[in-house]
Tab-separated table of C-alpha atoms in Angstrom:
chain	number	residue	atom	x	y	z
A	28	UNK	CA	-0.093	0.077	-0.001
A	29	UNK	CA	3.071	2.306	0.897
A	30	UNK	CA	4.493	1.719	-2.708
A	31	UNK	CA	1.298	2.559	-4.504
A	32	UNK	CA	0.974	5.955	-2.632
A	33	UNK	CA	4.807	6.518	-3.174
A	34	UNK	CA	4.361	5.631	-7.064
A	35	UNK	CA	1.424	7.885	-7.223
A	36	UNK	CA	3.249	11.137	-5.699
A	37	UNK	CA	6.568	10.537	-7.709
A	38	UNK	CA	4.567	10.458	-11.022
A	39	UNK	CA	3.038	13.760	-9.835
A	40	UNK	CA	6.013	15.426	-8.890
A	41	UNK	CA	7.054	14.416	-12.595
A	42	UNK	CA	3.989	16.223	-14.244
A	43	UNK	CA	4.587	19.383	-12.855
A	44	UNK	CA	8.441	19.127	-13.923
A	45	UNK	CA	7.215	18.207	-17.482
A	46	UNK	CA	4.810	21.535	-17.403
A	47	UNK	CA	7.228	23.942	-16.134
A	48	UNK	CA	10.273	22.802	-18.977
A	49	UNK	CA	7.578	23.601	-21.565
A	50	UNK	CA	6.919	26.978	-20.617
A	51	UNK	CA	10.505	28.154	-20.449
A	52	UNK	CA	10.656	28.447	-24.628
A	53	UNK	CA	13.827	30.717	-23.784
A	54	UNK	CA	15.992	28.478	-22.413
A	55	UNK	CA	18.342	26.803	-24.906
A	56	UNK	CA	17.570	23.493	-23.625
A	57	UNK	CA	15.280	21.358	-21.719
A	58	UNK	CA	16.076	19.930	-18.891
A	59	UNK	CA	15.499	16.192	-18.806
A	60	UNK	CA	13.157	14.091	-16.623
A	61	UNK	CA	14.322	13.102	-13.244
A	62	UNK	CA	14.597	9.271	-13.300
A	63	UNK	CA	13.135	7.334	-10.369
A	64	UNK	CA	14.043	3.938	-9.428
A	65	UNK	CA	10.417	2.052	-7.916
A	66	UNK	CA	8.804	-0.905	-8.898
A	67	UNK	CA	7.244	-2.244	-12.167
A	68	UNK	CA	3.741	-1.319	-11.093
A	69	UNK	CA	5.083	2.663	-10.729
A	70	UNK	CA	6.779	2.857	-14.020
A	71	UNK	CA	3.772	1.559	-16.162
A	72	UNK	CA	1.544	4.564	-14.764
A	73	UNK	CA	3.848	6.977	-15.136
A	74	UNK	CA	1.776	8.675	-17.985
A	75	UNK	CA	-0.775	9.350	-15.865
A	76	UNK	CA	-1.670	13.240	-15.649
A	77	UNK	CA	-4.188	12.910	-12.791
A	78	UNK	CA	-3.720	15.079	-9.068
A	79	UNK	CA	-2.512	13.220	-6.406
A	80	UNK	CA	-4.849	11.981	-3.685
A	81	UNK	CA	-5.159	14.659	-0.922
A	82	UNK	CA	-3.936	13.531	2.534
A	83	UNK	CA	-5.877	13.367	5.416
A	84	UNK	CA	-4.830	15.549	8.116
A	85	UNK	CA	-5.760	18.136	10.808
A	86	UNK	CA	-4.423	21.243	8.936
A	87	UNK	CA	-8.066	22.248	7.874
A	88	UNK	CA	-9.560	23.458	11.218
A	89	UNK	CA	-13.477	23.372	9.537
A	90	UNK	CA	-12.521	20.023	8.486
A	91	UNK	CA	-11.393	18.592	11.659
A	92	UNK	CA	-13.971	19.669	13.836
A	93	UNK	CA	-16.593	18.687	11.265
A	94	UNK	CA	-14.958	15.554	11.413
A	95	UNK	CA	-14.426	15.149	15.329
A	96	UNK	CA	-17.990	16.237	16.747
A	97	UNK	CA	-17.496	16.218	20.242
A	98	UNK	CA	-20.331	13.608	21.583
A	99	UNK	CA	-22.606	15.275	23.892
A	100	UNK	CA	-22.481	13.659	27.732
A	101	UNK	CA	-25.134	11.765	28.290
A	102	UNK	CA	-28.389	13.583	30.104
A	103	UNK	CA	-28.333	14.273	33.780
A	104	UNK	CA	-31.159	11.773	35.471
A	105	UNK	CA	-34.456	12.901	36.270
A	106	UNK	CA	-35.574	13.604	39.722
A	107	UNK	CA	-38.781	14.748	41.314
A	108	UNK	CA	-37.521	16.712	43.920
A	109	UNK	CA	-33.601	17.597	45.440
A	110	UNK	CA	-31.774	15.201	47.387
A	111	UNK	CA	-32.260	16.201	51.112
A	112	UNK	CA	-29.180	17.686	52.453
A	113	UNK	CA	-28.370	16.926	56.397
A	114	UNK	CA	-28.030	19.659	59.205
A	115	UNK	CA	-23.968	19.802	59.133
A	116	UNK	CA	-24.127	20.604	55.356
A	117	UNK	CA	-26.824	23.586	55.556
A	118	UNK	CA	-25.165	24.903	58.222
A	119	UNK	CA	-21.767	24.357	56.263
A	120	UNK	CA	-23.467	26.350	52.766
A	121	UNK	CA	-24.576	29.078	55.592
A	122	UNK	CA	-21.604	29.696	56.928
A	123	UNK	CA	-19.357	29.839	53.909
A	124	UNK	CA	-22.599	31.700	51.909
A	125	UNK	CA	-22.799	34.871	54.695
A	126	UNK	CA	-20.929	37.761	53.403
A	127	UNK	CA	-18.587	39.341	56.186
A	128	UNK	CA	-19.624	41.899	58.410
A	129	UNK	CA	-19.033	45.660	57.052
A	130	UNK	CA	-15.567	47.179	58.475
A	131	UNK	CA	-16.787	50.679	57.255
A	132	UNK	CA	-15.918	53.403	59.951
A	133	UNK	CA	-18.633	55.147	61.904
A	134	UNK	CA	-18.711	58.173	61.401
A	135	UNK	CA	-21.253	61.206	62.276
A	136	UNK	CA	-23.586	61.718	59.575
A	137	UNK	CA	-26.438	64.915	59.216
A	138	UNK	CA	-30.090	64.300	58.148
A	139	UNK	CA	-31.628	67.149	57.189
A	140	UNK	CA	-35.430	66.344	56.861
A	141	UNK	CA	-37.809	68.549	54.835
A	142	UNK	CA	-41.828	67.178	56.675
A	143	UNK	CA	-45.759	68.275	56.338
A	144	UNK	CA	-46.096	70.440	58.925
A	145	UNK	CA	-48.835	68.014	60.794
A	146	UNK	CA	-48.729	66.161	64.194
A	147	UNK	CA	-47.588	63.011	64.400
A	148	UNK	CA	-44.793	63.068	61.788
A	149	UNK	CA	-41.499	63.588	64.433
A	150	UNK	CA	-42.953	60.180	66.211
A	151	UNK	CA	-42.802	58.174	63.005
A	152	UNK	CA	-39.533	59.104	61.850
A	153	UNK	CA	-37.879	58.876	65.373
A	154	UNK	CA	-39.609	55.294	65.483
A	155	UNK	CA	-37.418	54.367	62.467
A	156	UNK	CA	-34.944	55.348	63.546
A	157	UNK	CA	-35.002	53.402	66.799
A	158	UNK	CA	-35.933	50.218	64.928
A	159	UNK	CA	-32.942	50.333	63.247
A	160	UNK	CA	-30.832	51.079	66.396
A	161	UNK	CA	-29.585	54.532	66.000
A	162	UNK	CA	-29.108	57.083	69.066
A	163	UNK	CA	-29.983	60.431	67.744
A	164	UNK	CA	-27.148	62.536	69.112
A	165	UNK	CA	-28.766	65.575	68.073
A	166	UNK	CA	-32.797	66.614	67.175
A	167	UNK	CA	-34.016	69.922	65.894
A	168	UNK	CA	-37.583	71.097	64.810
A	169	UNK	CA	-39.295	73.956	63.696
A	170	UNK	CA	-41.676	75.025	61.015
A	171	UNK	CA	-40.090	77.165	57.841
A	172	UNK	CA	-41.467	80.130	56.599
A	173	UNK	CA	-44.270	77.797	54.597
A	174	UNK	CA	-47.124	77.360	56.862
A	175	UNK	CA	-47.512	73.720	55.455
A	176	UNK	CA	-43.019	72.801	55.486
A	177	UNK	CA	-41.378	71.957	58.408
A	178	UNK	CA	-37.559	71.267	58.462
A	179	UNK	CA	-35.799	68.750	60.513
A	180	UNK	CA	-32.652	68.468	61.242
A	181	UNK	CA	-31.280	65.230	62.479
A	182	UNK	CA	-27.486	64.500	63.759
A	183	UNK	CA	-26.090	60.410	64.174
A	184	UNK	CA	-23.774	58.245	64.353
A	185	UNK	CA	-23.574	55.257	61.958
A	186	UNK	CA	-21.766	53.302	58.808
A	187	UNK	CA	-22.694	55.274	55.747
A	188	UNK	CA	-24.239	51.673	54.005
A	189	UNK	CA	-26.906	51.352	56.887
A	190	UNK	CA	-27.759	55.027	57.076
A	191	UNK	CA	-28.616	55.512	53.667
A	192	UNK	CA	-30.769	52.708	53.891
A	193	UNK	CA	-32.538	54.712	56.863
A	194	UNK	CA	-32.501	57.918	54.583
A	195	UNK	CA	-34.404	56.024	52.151
A	196	UNK	CA	-36.902	54.318	54.740
A	197	UNK	CA	-37.985	57.874	55.933
A	198	UNK	CA	-38.147	59.164	52.449
A	199	UNK	CA	-40.626	56.206	51.646
A	200	UNK	CA	-43.034	58.090	54.411
A	201	UNK	CA	-46.370	60.138	53.305
A	202	UNK	CA	-45.435	62.882	55.074
A	203	UNK	CA	-41.947	63.134	54.132
A	204	UNK	CA	-41.000	65.448	51.269
A	205	UNK	CA	-37.477	64.426	50.956
A	206	UNK	CA	-34.918	63.451	53.285
A	207	UNK	CA	-30.815	65.092	52.676
A	208	UNK	CA	-27.353	63.904	53.557
A	209	UNK	CA	-25.299	66.950	54.378
A	210	UNK	CA	-21.997	64.902	55.895
A	211	UNK	CA	-20.193	65.329	52.591
A	212	UNK	CA	-21.532	68.911	51.990
A	213	UNK	CA	-20.084	71.991	53.110
A	214	UNK	CA	-22.355	73.381	55.098
A	215	UNK	CA	-22.602	75.742	57.881
A	216	UNK	CA	-24.430	74.570	61.381
A	217	UNK	CA	-24.888	76.007	64.912
A	218	UNK	CA	-25.326	75.600	67.455
A	219	UNK	CA	-27.391	77.653	70.977
A	220	UNK	CA	-26.445	77.012	74.499
A	221	UNK	CA	-27.570	78.865	77.347
A	222	UNK	CA	-25.547	77.817	80.424
A	223	UNK	CA	-26.030	79.487	83.814
A	224	UNK	CA	-22.728	79.685	85.844
A	225	UNK	CA	-22.132	80.614	89.734
A	226	UNK	CA	-20.544	83.679	90.745
A	227	UNK	CA	-19.373	82.306	93.915
A	228	UNK	CA	-16.939	79.457	92.813
A	229	UNK	CA	-16.462	76.554	93.064
A	230	UNK	CA	-16.504	76.436	96.704
A	231	UNK	CA	-20.092	77.220	97.422
A	232	UNK	CA	-21.689	75.004	94.201
A	233	UNK	CA	-22.900	72.569	96.656
A	234	UNK	CA	-24.574	74.765	98.708
A	235	UNK	CA	-25.760	77.085	95.731
A	236	UNK	CA	-27.550	73.346	94.377
A	237	UNK	CA	-29.150	72.434	97.745
A	238	UNK	CA	-30.432	76.107	98.334
A	239	UNK	CA	-31.062	77.757	95.073
A	240	UNK	CA	-30.095	80.824	93.294
A	241	UNK	CA	-31.124	83.097	96.549
A	242	UNK	CA	-28.561	81.385	98.605
A	243	UNK	CA	-25.845	83.781	100.451
A	244	UNK	CA	-23.037	82.342	101.810
A	245	UNK	CA	-22.500	84.984	105.020
A	246	UNK	CA	-25.046	82.446	106.962
A	247	UNK	CA	-24.657	79.638	108.302
A	248	UNK	CA	-27.377	77.655	107.686
A	249	UNK	CA	-26.310	76.172	104.417
A	250	UNK	CA	-25.154	72.220	103.867
A	251	UNK	CA	-21.551	73.572	103.298
A	252	UNK	CA	-21.358	75.401	107.160
A	253	UNK	CA	-24.326	74.099	109.624
A	254	UNK	CA	-25.466	76.076	112.259
A	255	UNK	CA	-23.697	75.668	115.892
A	256	UNK	CA	-27.054	74.254	117.256
A	257	UNK	CA	-27.658	71.815	114.771
A	258	UNK	CA	-25.872	69.120	116.769
A	259	UNK	CA	-27.552	65.898	118.249
A	260	UNK	CA	-28.613	66.949	121.821
A	261	UNK	CA	-30.619	65.631	124.405
A	262	UNK	CA	-32.919	66.859	126.712
A	263	UNK	CA	-30.055	67.985	129.074
A	264	UNK	CA	-27.273	68.664	126.703
A	265	UNK	CA	-26.458	64.809	125.985
A	266	UNK	CA	-27.082	62.229	123.161
A	267	UNK	CA	-30.397	59.755	124.658
A	268	UNK	CA	-28.663	56.548	125.596
A	269	UNK	CA	-31.236	53.887	122.558
A	270	UNK	CA	-29.925	56.777	120.311
A	271	UNK	CA	-26.277	56.662	121.219
A	272	UNK	CA	-26.605	53.008	121.118
A	273	UNK	CA	-28.202	52.813	117.531
A	274	UNK	CA	-26.198	55.310	116.324
A	275	UNK	CA	-22.505	52.939	117.255
A	276	UNK	CA	-24.195	49.815	115.798
A	277	UNK	CA	-24.373	51.631	112.304
A	278	UNK	CA	-21.275	53.040	112.700
A	279	UNK	CA	-19.751	49.399	113.879
A	280	UNK	CA	-21.783	47.947	110.629
A	281	UNK	CA	-20.750	50.810	108.040
A	282	UNK	CA	-17.229	50.389	108.939
A	283	UNK	CA	-17.145	46.685	108.799
A	284	UNK	CA	-19.007	47.221	104.816
A	285	UNK	CA	-16.404	49.227	104.266
A	286	UNK	CA	-13.780	47.579	105.805
A	287	UNK	CA	-14.348	44.135	103.621
A	288	UNK	CA	-14.877	45.684	100.165
A	289	UNK	CA	-11.725	48.011	100.642
A	290	UNK	CA	-8.830	47.428	98.595
A	291	UNK	CA	-5.344	47.293	100.513
A	292	UNK	CA	-4.112	49.543	97.816
A	293	UNK	CA	-5.634	52.315	98.512
A	294	UNK	CA	-5.087	54.746	102.147
A	295	UNK	CA	-8.158	54.396	104.383
A	296	UNK	CA	-10.566	57.440	104.618
A	297	UNK	CA	-10.348	59.860	107.527
A	298	UNK	CA	-11.832	58.961	110.987
A	299	UNK	CA	-14.804	60.983	111.719
A	300	UNK	CA	-14.162	63.946	114.048
A	301	UNK	CA	-14.112	62.785	117.411
A	302	UNK	CA	-16.967	63.565	119.987
A	303	UNK	CA	-16.701	66.019	123.076
A	304	UNK	CA	-17.001	64.899	127.121
A	305	UNK	CA	-20.809	65.487	126.855
A	306	UNK	CA	-21.312	63.112	123.613
A	307	UNK	CA	-21.348	66.235	121.024
A	308	UNK	CA	-20.041	66.013	117.943
A	309	UNK	CA	-17.125	69.025	117.175
A	310	UNK	CA	-17.803	70.888	113.865
A	311	UNK	CA	-14.992	73.103	112.728
A	312	UNK	CA	-17.238	76.236	111.345
A	313	UNK	CA	-14.901	78.422	108.911
A	314	UNK	CA	-15.337	82.227	109.315
A	315	UNK	CA	-18.459	84.037	107.291
A	316	UNK	CA	-17.577	86.107	104.445
A	317	UNK	CA	-17.535	89.794	105.347
A	318	UNK	CA	-19.781	92.067	103.078
A	319	UNK	CA	-16.301	93.477	101.527
A	320	UNK	CA	-14.976	90.028	100.882
A	321	UNK	CA	-17.987	88.922	99.463
A	322	UNK	CA	-18.136	91.435	96.983
A	323	UNK	CA	-14.463	91.074	95.996
A	324	UNK	CA	-15.346	87.913	94.634
A	325	UNK	CA	-18.190	87.859	92.951
A	326	UNK	CA	-16.720	91.029	90.873
A	327	UNK	CA	-13.160	89.040	90.184
A	328	UNK	CA	-15.665	85.971	88.813
A	329	UNK	CA	-17.877	87.947	87.035
A	330	UNK	CA	-14.775	90.067	85.266
A	331	UNK	CA	-13.102	86.660	84.769
A	332	UNK	CA	-16.017	84.451	82.501
A	333	UNK	CA	-16.819	88.284	80.675
A	334	UNK	CA	-13.706	87.897	79.447
A	335	UNK	CA	-13.653	84.639	78.727
A	336	UNK	CA	-17.085	84.768	76.818
A	337	UNK	CA	-15.628	87.879	74.427
A	338	UNK	CA	-12.866	84.857	73.615
A	339	UNK	CA	-15.446	82.725	72.426
A	340	UNK	CA	-18.154	85.268	71.055
A	341	UNK	CA	-20.623	84.633	73.733
A	342	UNK	CA	-22.366	87.474	75.768
A	343	UNK	CA	-24.116	87.221	79.006
A	344	UNK	CA	-27.578	87.706	78.823
A	345	UNK	CA	-28.805	88.215	82.398
A	346	UNK	CA	-26.537	88.841	85.756
A	347	UNK	CA	-28.424	87.772	89.457
A	348	UNK	CA	-27.188	88.341	92.990
A	349	UNK	CA	-24.310	84.895	92.647
A	350	UNK	CA	-24.707	83.299	89.253
A	351	UNK	CA	-24.556	84.727	85.334
A	352	UNK	CA	-26.383	83.188	82.218
A	353	UNK	CA	-24.174	83.338	79.217
A	354	UNK	CA	-25.650	83.084	75.635
A	355	UNK	CA	-23.223	81.002	73.055
A	356	UNK	CA	-23.969	80.114	69.366
A	357	UNK	CA	-21.302	78.541	67.686
A	358	UNK	CA	-20.513	74.758	66.553
A	359	UNK	CA	-20.774	71.827	68.459
A	360	UNK	CA	-17.128	71.299	69.507
A	361	UNK	CA	-16.855	75.244	70.433
A	362	UNK	CA	-19.213	74.729	72.508
A	363	UNK	CA	-17.863	71.507	74.188
A	364	UNK	CA	-14.560	73.630	74.839
A	365	UNK	CA	-16.458	76.691	76.795
A	366	UNK	CA	-18.155	74.507	78.778
A	367	UNK	CA	-14.981	72.016	79.376
A	368	UNK	CA	-13.552	75.884	80.698
A	369	UNK	CA	-16.320	77.221	82.228
A	370	UNK	CA	-17.014	74.162	84.327
A	371	UNK	CA	-14.149	75.418	86.935
A	372	UNK	CA	-16.761	77.853	88.241
A	373	UNK	CA	-19.697	75.439	88.777
A	374	UNK	CA	-22.329	75.363	86.113
A	375	UNK	CA	-25.867	75.415	87.979
A	376	UNK	CA	-27.828	74.704	84.602
A	377	UNK	CA	-27.245	74.139	80.609
A	378	UNK	CA	-28.894	73.879	78.161
A	379	UNK	CA	-28.431	73.518	74.174
A	380	UNK	CA	-30.503	73.538	71.138
A	381	UNK	CA	-28.379	71.101	68.720
A	382	UNK	CA	-27.531	71.295	65.630
A	383	UNK	CA	-28.919	73.238	62.769
A	384	UNK	CA	-27.465	72.984	59.627
A	385	UNK	CA	-27.741	74.782	55.834
A	386	UNK	CA	-25.556	74.132	52.744
A	387	UNK	CA	-23.604	76.758	51.762
A	388	UNK	CA	-24.199	78.487	48.145
A	389	UNK	CA	-21.659	77.584	46.022
A	390	UNK	CA	-19.576	80.802	44.477
A	391	UNK	CA	-17.523	80.668	41.237
A	392	UNK	CA	-14.181	81.924	41.338
A	393	UNK	CA	-12.029	83.360	38.169
A	394	UNK	CA	-9.713	79.894	38.024
A	395	UNK	CA	-12.800	77.984	37.683
A	396	UNK	CA	-14.098	80.373	34.886
A	397	UNK	CA	-11.108	80.419	32.972
A	398	UNK	CA	-10.975	77.022	33.238
A	399	UNK	CA	-14.989	76.850	31.806
A	400	UNK	CA	-13.552	78.616	28.971
A	401	UNK	CA	-10.121	76.581	28.333
A	402	UNK	CA	-12.139	73.741	28.249
A	403	UNK	CA	-14.800	75.087	25.919
A	404	UNK	CA	-12.496	77.349	23.531
A	405	UNK	CA	-13.368	79.969	21.450
A	406	UNK	CA	-16.768	79.476	19.555
A	407	UNK	CA	-16.473	79.224	15.970
A	408	UNK	CA	-18.957	82.130	13.866
A	409	UNK	CA	-19.494	79.781	11.007
A	410	UNK	CA	-21.106	77.160	12.594
A	411	UNK	CA	-23.587	79.577	13.991
A	412	UNK	CA	-26.810	79.306	12.176
A	413	UNK	CA	-27.824	82.380	10.104
A	414	UNK	CA	-28.958	86.044	11.632
């Protein structure tokens, strides 16, 4: 079989050589045909001019693909219901398919809600935020110049994705017109503070908190300076026997309780003042302030508070006998700093309104106008319509 195939190839090459020689008339001499030594059947068929039989190979991708088609896989078995999984497989599937928890940081968000001016809107908005676990840091609600429109400013802390879901859920409420997130917007935020500070100093703060704003530090009937007659005494200047025994039992019980829960690394508290020979407790009462000393004390503290308020842009709106009320409108961090400084004098009362926010109006600068002209380029007058 191989000899027949080889003979056919050789005959084809000889025929091609003859045709090439016949196409060269200018050659002086015709090249003789090469003689091949082969078997007798090959020599007998030299005069045949048929082309050789094509060789079957994989040079043609299309023919190869058509000749070697892939067999389809067997069909899957048909079942009426899927295989029942075990509890271990179900738990493993849930654990591996559960996404990891979000690693976004918690930051402060400022939401501005435009709502309908009607009863019950505040409770519905706060209910949605409470259901999602948000702690509202600040909430300011007030009607606007439009009679049917109210503005609500909410400050809370949370992740961006969770806050965005809450914002969309708030917008779905019927009485809510829109909810704006001013977290990444350039805004003006202000908060109002009213704080009542003592002008007597921290030494008399406890007395003012107990005795009220009209406390007089020159009197000895306060919690800090008890009167001399405020002592335990009986009918004849002696403590009754049953009162004395009861007090001793209470003192022993309190001492044993403190000793049992007390650490050895901390010093013991000072002992109570001793009792006199007649059973009365000795009380060291400081001398009362003179009017001049009281006036000097008030004047010094008031001047210091006024100077501090002027540095923060605050103002004193009320001056009483022993306290002042200061008003400050500023950012939240500035208000926190002011409260930390006036705490040394003694804060009697304080009230804050919460954060109010309004977005800044953008102003086009000269650089932005030049960039817009450079990007747009000059206008070609030929491209304009006629007229």
